Amino acid sequence: MIVIENIIETHKNSTFVPVAGLSFFAVASGFLMSLIPLSLSSFGIDSSVVPWLASIFYLGLLIGATCIESIVAKIGHRVAFILFLCVLISTILVMLAIPNAVTWLISRFVAGFAVAGIFVVVESWLLMADSAKQRAKRLGLYMTSLYGGSALGQLGIGPVGVDGFFPYLCVLGLLMLAILPPLLVKSGQPKNEHNQKLRLNEIKKLSRPAILGCLVSGLLLGPIYGLLPVYITSQVDSPEQTGVLMATIILGGMLVQPLVSYLSPKMSKSLLMALFCLFGALAVFGILESRSFMVMAISYMLLGACSFALYPIAITLACDAISMEKIVSATEVMLLSYSVGSVLGPLCATSFSDSPDSVIFYLGGCLTTTCLYMFIKSIEKIHTGQTPVPGA
């Protein structure tokens, strides 16, 4: 323990604590996001509340994104990380103690607030780096840990199951493990005095493609987490296949992160988002036309890669022109944009059409329109004589 602290002491802003804690959180969260809609029947809760559970979670995420910065500024990144993980644990305990629709909706709202805190703490902790290249690498490490853990969590659907209390107890155990790194390692966090709030005129000057990229990321990932497990279950033969395909989606998001980290500092970020949206739209076509499980799995992996690539590109684009002391506030604004999309996404997806493939059509529509917008913004940069390199 002393050796670990001495190693981390030499770094003003270590990546060990946030990444280690995030990894356990990601496994728990990935399993939980698919577990909740699939376990409702075992608790006697009607499946009609599935989209509302997804949306109210992201509403909590949205509300949390508006006030996390002040909490982090008062108590510091490490203590805030512990606090938000404890709040998340308490929501699961309440859900198990009082299993009804109203309690679960309230608990998921509070859970959304707590997860917003975890995201802002970890993202700002890692983004407080000295250069855009280092930020891209750190965010790539963050996204790889987040999506790798989430993919691993999805695989628990088969062996652990989705009925009764036991799967939720496994989630609780993982979240308790996530608390250990920030609880035991007390050094290596950013200094509180660096944090400054973005003024309104500074928020207005933030990159519009960056804000839209975060918004669209929410519009995509809200339904992917909240609705796709149910959709996939109706398309395959067993819960194990549902877990495999959900893991494949998130695995795609994990595997693409090194590519995002490599390309993000080297080319126009709006053009990069346009290209990922284009390939994502092609993945949607592959899902609709697939006639074998292998083709379906590849298409879902590509969809995951493209959907999960947007947020890290957008947030690094927003932070390119921001001073280090305002990184926490900037990540809060970006998370707010993401949360708005995440709240609206599941509700929009369910009302997009009456087709059984409504959620897939919705994802394709989001990706196609965003692709066109980002291409237009990239072309505008070229025509106005601005170099379409980092930050474009």
GROMACS .gro file of C-alpha atoms in nm:
model
  392
    1MET     CA    1   0.000   0.000   0.000
    2ILE     CA    2   0.281   0.241   0.094
    3VAL     CA    3   0.469   0.148  -0.224
    4ILE     CA    4   0.165   0.229  -0.441
    5GLU     CA    5   0.117   0.565  -0.273
    6ASN     CA    6   0.487   0.651  -0.314
    7ILE     CA    7   0.471   0.570  -0.685
    8ILE     CA    8   0.161   0.780  -0.737
    9GLU     CA    9   0.297   1.063  -0.521
   10THR     CA   10   0.551   1.139  -0.793
   11HIS     CA   11   0.273   1.227  -1.035
   12LYS     CA   12   0.070   1.543  -0.990
   13ASN     CA   13  -0.224   1.390  -1.169
   14SER     CA   14  -0.214   1.010  -1.177
   15THR     CA   15  -0.434   0.795  -1.400
   16PHE     CA   16  -0.421   0.489  -1.171
   17VAL     CA   17  -0.703   0.572  -0.929
   18PRO     CA   18  -0.967   0.693  -1.179
   19VAL     CA   19  -0.898   0.416  -1.432
   20ALA     CA   20  -0.882   0.136  -1.171
   21GLY     CA   21  -1.205   0.247  -1.002
   22LEU     CA   22  -1.373   0.307  -1.337
   23SER     CA   23  -1.289  -0.043  -1.459
   24PHE     CA   24  -1.484  -0.214  -1.179
   25PHE     CA   25  -1.764   0.042  -1.211
   26ALA     CA   26  -1.785  -0.024  -1.587
   27VAL     CA   27  -1.826  -0.401  -1.544
   28ALA     CA   28  -2.102  -0.344  -1.287
   29SER     CA   29  -2.272  -0.073  -1.492
   30GLY     CA   30  -2.258  -0.268  -1.817
   31PHE     CA   31  -2.425  -0.569  -1.657
   32LEU     CA   32  -2.677  -0.352  -1.471
   33MET     CA   33  -2.794  -0.161  -1.781
   34SER     CA   34  -2.897  -0.484  -1.952
   35LEU     CA   35  -3.006  -0.656  -1.631
   36ILE     CA   36  -3.271  -0.398  -1.537
   37PRO     CA   37  -3.496  -0.427  -1.847
   38LEU     CA   38  -3.454  -0.807  -1.858
   39SER     CA   39  -3.527  -0.867  -1.487
   40LEU     CA   40  -3.850  -0.669  -1.453
   41SER     CA   41  -4.078  -0.972  -1.483
   42SER     CA   42  -3.903  -1.155  -1.200
   43PHE     CA   43  -3.991  -0.862  -0.970
   44GLY     CA   44  -4.349  -0.836  -1.100
   45ILE     CA   45  -4.293  -0.504  -1.279
   46ASP     CA   46  -4.459  -0.444  -1.617
   47SER     CA   47  -4.229  -0.425  -1.920
   48SER     CA   48  -4.402  -0.103  -2.035
   49VAL     CA   49  -4.182   0.092  -1.793
   50VAL     CA   50  -3.860  -0.007  -1.979
   51PRO     CA   51  -3.827   0.314  -2.188
   52TRP     CA   52  -3.921   0.525  -1.884
   53LEU     CA   53  -3.655   0.358  -1.671
   54ALA     CA   54  -3.398   0.439  -1.939
   55SER     CA   55  -3.512   0.799  -1.985
   56ILE     CA   56  -3.545   0.882  -1.616
   57PHE     CA   57  -3.194   0.749  -1.556
   58TYR     CA   58  -3.064   0.989  -1.818
   59LEU     CA   59  -3.280   1.268  -1.674
   60GLY     CA   60  -3.089   1.215  -1.349
   61LEU     CA   61  -2.769   1.224  -1.553
   62LEU     CA   62  -2.883   1.554  -1.704
   63ILE     CA   63  -2.969   1.713  -1.368
   64GLY     CA   64  -2.645   1.588  -1.220
   65ALA     CA   65  -2.445   1.740  -1.505
   66THR     CA   66  -2.562   2.089  -1.401
   67CYS     CA   67  -2.425   2.084  -1.046
   68ILE     CA   68  -2.140   1.831  -1.021
   69GLU     CA   69  -1.865   2.091  -1.071
   70SER     CA   70  -1.944   2.269  -0.743
   71ILE     CA   71  -1.937   1.938  -0.550
   72VAL     CA   72  -1.600   1.841  -0.698
   73ALA     CA   73  -1.461   2.188  -0.622
   74LYS     CA   74  -1.561   2.158  -0.254
   75ILE     CA   75  -1.453   1.804  -0.169
   76GLY     CA   76  -1.200   1.715  -0.441
   77HIS     CA   77  -1.196   1.447  -0.710
   78ARG     CA   78  -1.106   1.151  -0.489
   79VAL     CA   79  -1.371   1.203  -0.220
   80ALA     CA   80  -1.631   1.292  -0.484
   81PHE     CA   81  -1.557   0.964  -0.663
   82ILE     CA   82  -1.619   0.769  -0.340
   83LEU     CA   83  -1.935   0.967  -0.263
   84PHE     CA   84  -2.099   0.909  -0.601
   85LEU     CA   85  -2.018   0.536  -0.598
   86CYS     CA   86  -2.179   0.508  -0.252
   87VAL     CA   87  -2.493   0.686  -0.375
   88LEU     CA   88  -2.516   0.446  -0.670
   89ILE     CA   89  -2.485   0.147  -0.436
   90SER     CA   90  -2.764   0.284  -0.215
   91THR     CA   91  -3.004   0.309  -0.514
   92ILE     CA   92  -2.961  -0.061  -0.591
   93LEU     CA   93  -3.024  -0.155  -0.228
   94VAL     CA   94  -3.347   0.048  -0.233
   95MET     CA   95  -3.458  -0.122  -0.557
   96LEU     CA   96  -3.407  -0.465  -0.400
   97ALA     CA   97  -3.579  -0.366  -0.075
   98ILE     CA   98  -3.890  -0.215  -0.243
   99PRO     CA   99  -3.939  -0.379  -0.586
  100ASN     CA  100  -4.212  -0.175  -0.755
  101ALA     CA  101  -4.225   0.055  -1.056
  102VAL     CA  102  -4.237   0.386  -0.865
  103THR     CA  103  -3.942   0.299  -0.640
  104TRP     CA  104  -3.737   0.179  -0.934
  105LEU     CA  105  -3.808   0.495  -1.133
  106ILE     CA  106  -3.702   0.716  -0.841
  107SER     CA  107  -3.394   0.502  -0.776
  108ARG     CA  108  -3.286   0.514  -1.138
  109PHE     CA  109  -3.321   0.894  -1.137
  110VAL     CA  110  -3.090   0.917  -0.835
  111ALA     CA  111  -2.857   0.662  -0.996
  112GLY     CA  112  -2.836   0.885  -1.303
  113PHE     CA  113  -2.727   1.175  -1.084
  114ALA     CA  114  -2.459   0.959  -0.923
  115VAL     CA  115  -2.330   0.829  -1.256
  116ALA     CA  116  -2.310   1.188  -1.385
  117GLY     CA  117  -2.082   1.259  -1.092
  118ILE     CA  118  -1.864   0.956  -1.167
  119PHE     CA  119  -1.828   1.058  -1.532
  120VAL     CA  120  -1.745   1.423  -1.461
  121VAL     CA  121  -1.495   1.328  -1.189
  122VAL     CA  122  -1.311   1.069  -1.400
  123GLU     CA  123  -1.321   1.262  -1.729
  124SER     CA  124  -1.200   1.589  -1.580
  125TRP     CA  125  -0.938   1.405  -1.371
  126LEU     CA  126  -0.792   1.252  -1.689
  127LEU     CA  127  -0.836   1.556  -1.915
  128MET     CA  128  -0.630   1.778  -1.685
  129ALA     CA  129  -0.320   1.708  -1.896
  130ASP     CA  130  -0.056   1.937  -2.045
  131SER     CA  131  -0.127   1.884  -2.417
  132ALA     CA  132  -0.401   1.788  -2.662
  133LYS     CA  133  -0.208   1.472  -2.753
  134GLN     CA  134  -0.185   1.365  -2.389
  135ARG     CA  135  -0.555   1.440  -2.338
  136ALA     CA  136  -0.643   1.222  -2.637
  137LYS     CA  137  -0.433   0.934  -2.502
  138ARG     CA  138  -0.581   0.964  -2.152
  139LEU     CA  139  -0.935   0.982  -2.284
  140GLY     CA  140  -0.862   0.679  -2.502
  141LEU     CA  141  -0.752   0.492  -2.187
  142TYR     CA  142  -1.070   0.607  -2.013
  143MET     CA  143  -1.297   0.496  -2.296
  144THR     CA  144  -1.116   0.162  -2.334
  145SER     CA  145  -1.159   0.090  -1.962
  146LEU     CA  146  -1.522   0.204  -1.967
  147TYR     CA  147  -1.628   0.010  -2.274
  148GLY     CA  148  -1.409  -0.293  -2.207
  149GLY     CA  149  -1.560  -0.324  -1.861
  150SER     CA  150  -1.909  -0.270  -1.998
  151ALA     CA  151  -1.858  -0.542  -2.260
  152LEU     CA  152  -1.734  -0.782  -1.992
  153GLY     CA  153  -2.039  -0.697  -1.782
  154GLN     CA  154  -2.275  -0.788  -2.066
  155LEU     CA  155  -2.132  -1.139  -2.073
  156GLY     CA  156  -2.267  -1.194  -1.722
  157ILE     CA  157  -2.623  -1.215  -1.853
  158GLY     CA  158  -2.584  -1.583  -1.946
  159PRO     CA  159  -2.389  -1.737  -1.655
  160VAL     CA  160  -2.520  -1.511  -1.377
  161GLY     CA  161  -2.877  -1.489  -1.506
  162VAL     CA  162  -3.132  -1.208  -1.486
  163ASP     CA  163  -3.381  -1.336  -1.228
  164GLY     CA  164  -3.402  -1.257  -0.858
  165PHE     CA  165  -3.159  -1.092  -0.620
  166PHE     CA  166  -2.834  -1.273  -0.700
  167PRO     CA  167  -2.743  -1.076  -1.018
  168TYR     CA  168  -2.791  -0.749  -0.830
  169LEU     CA  169  -2.572  -0.872  -0.544
  170CYS     CA  170  -2.296  -0.934  -0.800
  171VAL     CA  171  -2.335  -0.573  -0.919
  172LEU     CA  172  -2.310  -0.448  -0.561
  173GLY     CA  173  -1.991  -0.648  -0.507
  174LEU     CA  174  -1.827  -0.495  -0.815
  175LEU     CA  175  -1.924  -0.143  -0.712
  176MET     CA  176  -1.771  -0.199  -0.369
  177LEU     CA  177  -1.448  -0.304  -0.540
  178ALA     CA  178  -1.464   0.019  -0.744
  179ILE     CA  179  -1.453   0.219  -0.421
  180LEU     CA  180  -1.124   0.062  -0.307
  181PRO     CA  181  -0.877   0.250  -0.536
  182PRO     CA  182  -0.990   0.603  -0.440
  183LEU     CA  183  -1.041   0.492  -0.079
  184LEU     CA  184  -0.693   0.343  -0.034
  185VAL     CA  185  -0.482   0.570  -0.258
  186LYS     CA  186  -0.505   0.923  -0.128
  187SER     CA  187  -0.263   1.100  -0.364
  188GLY     CA  188  -0.243   1.175  -0.737
  189GLN     CA  189  -0.566   1.377  -0.775
  190PRO     CA  190  -0.589   1.721  -0.941
  191LYS     CA  191  -0.575   2.022  -0.710
  192ASN     CA  192  -0.907   2.186  -0.623
  193GLU     CA  193  -0.786   2.540  -0.672
  194HIS     CA  194  -0.746   2.486  -1.047
  195ASN     CA  195  -1.121   2.454  -1.104
  196GLN     CA  196  -1.302   2.753  -1.256
  197LYS     CA  197  -1.657   2.787  -1.387
  198LEU     CA  198  -1.716   2.864  -1.754
  199ARG     CA  199  -1.900   3.191  -1.805
  200LEU     CA  200  -2.206   3.205  -2.030
  201ASN     CA  201  -2.022   3.386  -2.309
  202GLU     CA  202  -1.749   3.118  -2.295
  203ILE     CA  203  -2.009   2.841  -2.320
  204LYS     CA  204  -2.154   3.010  -2.630
  205LYS     CA  205  -1.808   2.999  -2.790
  206LEU     CA  206  -1.768   2.624  -2.741
  207SER     CA  207  -1.749   2.428  -3.066
  208ARG     CA  208  -2.097   2.356  -3.205
  209PRO     CA  209  -1.987   2.027  -3.364
  210ALA     CA  210  -1.852   1.928  -3.021
  211ILE     CA  211  -2.181   2.003  -2.846
  212LEU     CA  212  -2.382   1.831  -3.121
  213GLY     CA  213  -2.146   1.532  -3.113
  214CYS     CA  214  -2.213   1.485  -2.741
  215LEU     CA  215  -2.588   1.535  -2.795
  216VAL     CA  216  -2.601   1.274  -3.073
  217SER     CA  217  -2.389   1.038  -2.865
  218GLY     CA  218  -2.665   1.050  -2.604
  219LEU     CA  219  -2.938   1.010  -2.866
  220LEU     CA  220  -2.763   0.690  -2.979
  221LEU     CA  221  -2.637   0.540  -2.654
  222GLY     CA  222  -2.959   0.597  -2.457
  223PRO     CA  223  -3.157   0.358  -2.680
  224ILE     CA  224  -2.857   0.125  -2.723
  225TYR     CA  225  -2.833   0.070  -2.348
  226GLY     CA  226  -3.202   0.103  -2.264
  227LEU     CA  227  -3.386  -0.058  -2.557
  228LEU     CA  228  -3.150  -0.278  -2.759
  229PRO     CA  229  -3.136  -0.562  -2.499
  230VAL     CA  230  -3.512  -0.608  -2.537
  231TYR     CA  231  -3.497  -0.572  -2.919
  232ILE     CA  232  -3.212  -0.822  -2.950
  233THR     CA  233  -3.391  -1.069  -2.720
  234SER     CA  234  -3.683  -1.071  -2.967
  235GLN     CA  235  -3.443  -1.144  -3.255
  236VAL     CA  236  -3.232  -1.428  -3.109
  237ASP     CA  237  -3.289  -1.768  -2.954
  238SER     CA  238  -3.141  -1.738  -2.604
  239PRO     CA  239  -3.038  -1.492  -2.330
  240GLU     CA  240  -2.677  -1.596  -2.390
  241GLN     CA  241  -2.697  -1.464  -2.749
  242THR     CA  242  -2.845  -1.139  -2.618
  243GLY     CA  243  -2.548  -1.104  -2.383
  244VAL     CA  244  -2.301  -1.184  -2.660
  245LEU     CA  245  -2.447  -0.928  -2.901
  246MET     CA  246  -2.466  -0.655  -2.635
  247ALA     CA  247  -2.107  -0.734  -2.540
  248THR     CA  248  -2.014  -0.718  -2.909
  249ILE     CA  249  -2.160  -0.368  -2.938
  250ILE     CA  250  -1.960  -0.241  -2.643
  251LEU     CA  251  -1.651  -0.438  -2.748
  252GLY     CA  252  -1.665  -0.248  -3.076
  253GLY     CA  253  -1.672   0.075  -2.873
  254MET     CA  254  -1.365  -0.039  -2.680
  255LEU     CA  255  -1.162  -0.156  -2.979
  256VAL     CA  256  -1.213   0.169  -3.170
  257GLN     CA  257  -1.068   0.387  -2.893
  258PRO     CA  258  -0.698   0.347  -2.992
  259LEU     CA  259  -0.795   0.450  -3.346
  260VAL     CA  260  -0.983   0.752  -3.210
  261SER     CA  261  -0.683   0.850  -2.996
  262TYR     CA  262  -0.452   0.819  -3.298
  263LEU     CA  263  -0.667   1.006  -3.551
  264SER     CA  264  -0.816   1.273  -3.324
  265PRO     CA  265  -0.502   1.494  -3.304
  266LYS     CA  266  -0.417   1.439  -3.673
  267MET     CA  267  -0.732   1.540  -3.864
  268SER     CA  268  -1.046   1.749  -3.848
  269LYS     CA  269  -1.258   1.617  -3.563
  270SER     CA  270  -1.584   1.713  -3.736
  271LEU     CA  271  -1.473   1.516  -4.043
  272LEU     CA  272  -1.375   1.223  -3.821
  273MET     CA  273  -1.722   1.223  -3.660
  274ALA     CA  274  -1.880   1.236  -4.007
  275LEU     CA  275  -1.687   0.928  -4.117
  276PHE     CA  276  -1.782   0.731  -3.807
  277CYS     CA  277  -2.149   0.824  -3.857
  278LEU     CA  278  -2.127   0.707  -4.219
  279PHE     CA  279  -1.992   0.366  -4.120
  280GLY     CA  280  -2.248   0.349  -3.839
  281ALA     CA  281  -2.530   0.398  -4.090
  282LEU     CA  282  -2.383   0.113  -4.298
  283ALA     CA  283  -2.381  -0.104  -3.985
  284VAL     CA  284  -2.753  -0.038  -3.937
  285PHE     CA  285  -2.816  -0.157  -4.293
  286GLY     CA  286  -2.612  -0.470  -4.214
  287ILE     CA  287  -2.823  -0.543  -3.904
  288LEU     CA  288  -3.148  -0.514  -4.099
  289GLU     CA  289  -3.024  -0.732  -4.385
  290SER     CA  290  -2.828  -0.992  -4.186
  291ARG     CA  291  -2.928  -1.354  -4.233
  292SER     CA  292  -2.673  -1.515  -4.003
  293PHE     CA  293  -2.563  -1.463  -3.644
  294MET     CA  294  -2.205  -1.391  -3.755
  295VAL     CA  295  -2.306  -1.111  -3.993
  296MET     CA  296  -2.537  -0.973  -3.724
  297ALA     CA  297  -2.255  -0.976  -3.466
  298ILE     CA  298  -2.014  -0.797  -3.703
  299SER     CA  299  -2.278  -0.534  -3.783
  300TYR     CA  300  -2.349  -0.475  -3.414
  301MET     CA  301  -1.978  -0.445  -3.343
  302LEU     CA  302  -1.941  -0.181  -3.616
  303LEU     CA  303  -2.248   0.002  -3.483
  304GLY     CA  304  -2.096   0.004  -3.136
  305ALA     CA  305  -1.758   0.124  -3.264
  306CYS     CA  306  -1.914   0.416  -3.451
  307SER     CA  307  -2.164   0.513  -3.180
  308PHE     CA  308  -1.914   0.504  -2.896
  309ALA     CA  309  -1.649   0.693  -3.095
  310LEU     CA  310  -1.848   1.019  -3.108
  311TYR     CA  311  -1.829   1.122  -2.741
  312PRO     CA  312  -1.448   1.112  -2.693
  313ILE     CA  313  -1.394   1.297  -3.022
  314ALA     CA  314  -1.651   1.561  -2.932
  315ILE     CA  315  -1.526   1.618  -2.578
  316THR     CA  316  -1.162   1.653  -2.687
  317LEU     CA  317  -1.276   1.897  -2.956
  318ALA     CA  318  -1.450   2.105  -2.688
  319CYS     CA  319  -1.143   2.100  -2.460
  320ASP     CA  320  -0.886   2.188  -2.729
  321ALA     CA  321  -0.929   2.562  -2.672
  322ILE     CA  322  -1.006   2.546  -2.297
  323SER     CA  323  -0.755   2.628  -2.023
  324MET     CA  324  -0.685   2.349  -1.773
  325GLU     CA  325  -0.861   2.518  -1.481
  326LYS     CA  326  -1.189   2.515  -1.677
  327ILE     CA  327  -1.176   2.150  -1.784
  328VAL     CA  328  -1.418   2.031  -1.511
  329SER     CA  329  -1.674   2.292  -1.616
  330ALA     CA  330  -1.630   2.209  -1.985
  331THR     CA  331  -1.680   1.835  -1.925
  332GLU     CA  332  -1.992   1.923  -1.724
  333VAL     CA  333  -2.135   2.114  -2.024
  334MET     CA  334  -2.051   1.827  -2.260
  335LEU     CA  335  -2.210   1.575  -2.024
  336LEU     CA  336  -2.518   1.798  -2.008
  337SER     CA  337  -2.545   1.784  -2.389
  338TYR     CA  338  -2.499   1.406  -2.380
  339SER     CA  339  -2.764   1.375  -2.107
  340VAL     CA  340  -3.023   1.573  -2.302
  341GLY     CA  341  -2.978   1.330  -2.590
  342SER     CA  342  -2.991   1.032  -2.357
  343VAL     CA  343  -3.322   1.145  -2.205
  344LEU     CA  344  -3.484   1.204  -2.542
  345GLY     CA  345  -3.331   0.905  -2.721
  346PRO     CA  346  -3.531   0.613  -2.572
  347LEU     CA  347  -3.860   0.806  -2.598
  348CYS     CA  348  -3.791   0.915  -2.958
  349ALA     CA  349  -3.683   0.564  -3.057
  350THR     CA  350  -4.005   0.405  -2.931
  351SER     CA  351  -4.220   0.657  -3.121
  352PHE     CA  352  -4.007   0.669  -3.438
  353SER     CA  353  -4.226   0.416  -3.623
  354ASP     CA  354  -4.464   0.127  -3.560
  355SER     CA  355  -4.220  -0.124  -3.710
  356PRO     CA  356  -4.070  -0.398  -3.491
  357ASP     CA  357  -3.735  -0.257  -3.609
  358SER     CA  358  -3.824   0.093  -3.489
  359VAL     CA  359  -3.515   0.131  -3.268
  360ILE     CA  360  -3.280   0.028  -3.552
  361PHE     CA  361  -3.447   0.269  -3.798
  362TYR     CA  362  -3.411   0.543  -3.539
  363LEU     CA  363  -3.039   0.477  -3.492
  364GLY     CA  364  -2.987   0.482  -3.867
  365GLY     CA  365  -3.171   0.814  -3.899
  366CYS     CA  366  -2.960   0.975  -3.624
  367LEU     CA  367  -2.634   0.855  -3.777
  368THR     CA  368  -2.725   0.963  -4.131
  369THR     CA  369  -2.835   1.317  -4.042
  370THR     CA  370  -2.534   1.370  -3.815
  371CYS     CA  371  -2.304   1.247  -4.090
  372LEU     CA  372  -2.442   1.510  -4.329
  373TYR     CA  373  -2.410   1.789  -4.071
  374MET     CA  374  -2.050   1.704  -3.982
  375PHE     CA  375  -1.950   1.681  -4.349
  376ILE     CA  376  -2.103   2.026  -4.409
  377LYS     CA  377  -1.914   2.174  -4.112
  378SER     CA  378  -1.589   2.022  -4.240
  379ILE     CA  379  -1.643   2.169  -4.587
  380GLU     CA  380  -1.726   2.509  -4.435
  381LYS     CA  381  -1.391   2.507  -4.253
  382ILE     CA  382  -1.210   2.445  -4.581
  383HIS     CA  383  -1.402   2.715  -4.772
  384THR     CA  384  -1.346   2.976  -4.499
  385GLY     CA  385  -0.973   2.913  -4.517
  386GLN     CA  386  -0.945   2.748  -4.173
  387THR     CA  387  -0.721   2.449  -4.150
  388PRO     CA  388  -0.925   2.134  -4.077
  389VAL     CA  389  -0.683   2.001  -3.822
  390PRO     CA  390  -0.741   1.940  -3.447
  391GLY     CA  391  -1.030   2.142  -3.323
  392ALA     CA  392  -1.196   2.181  -3.662
   0.00000   0.00000   0.00000
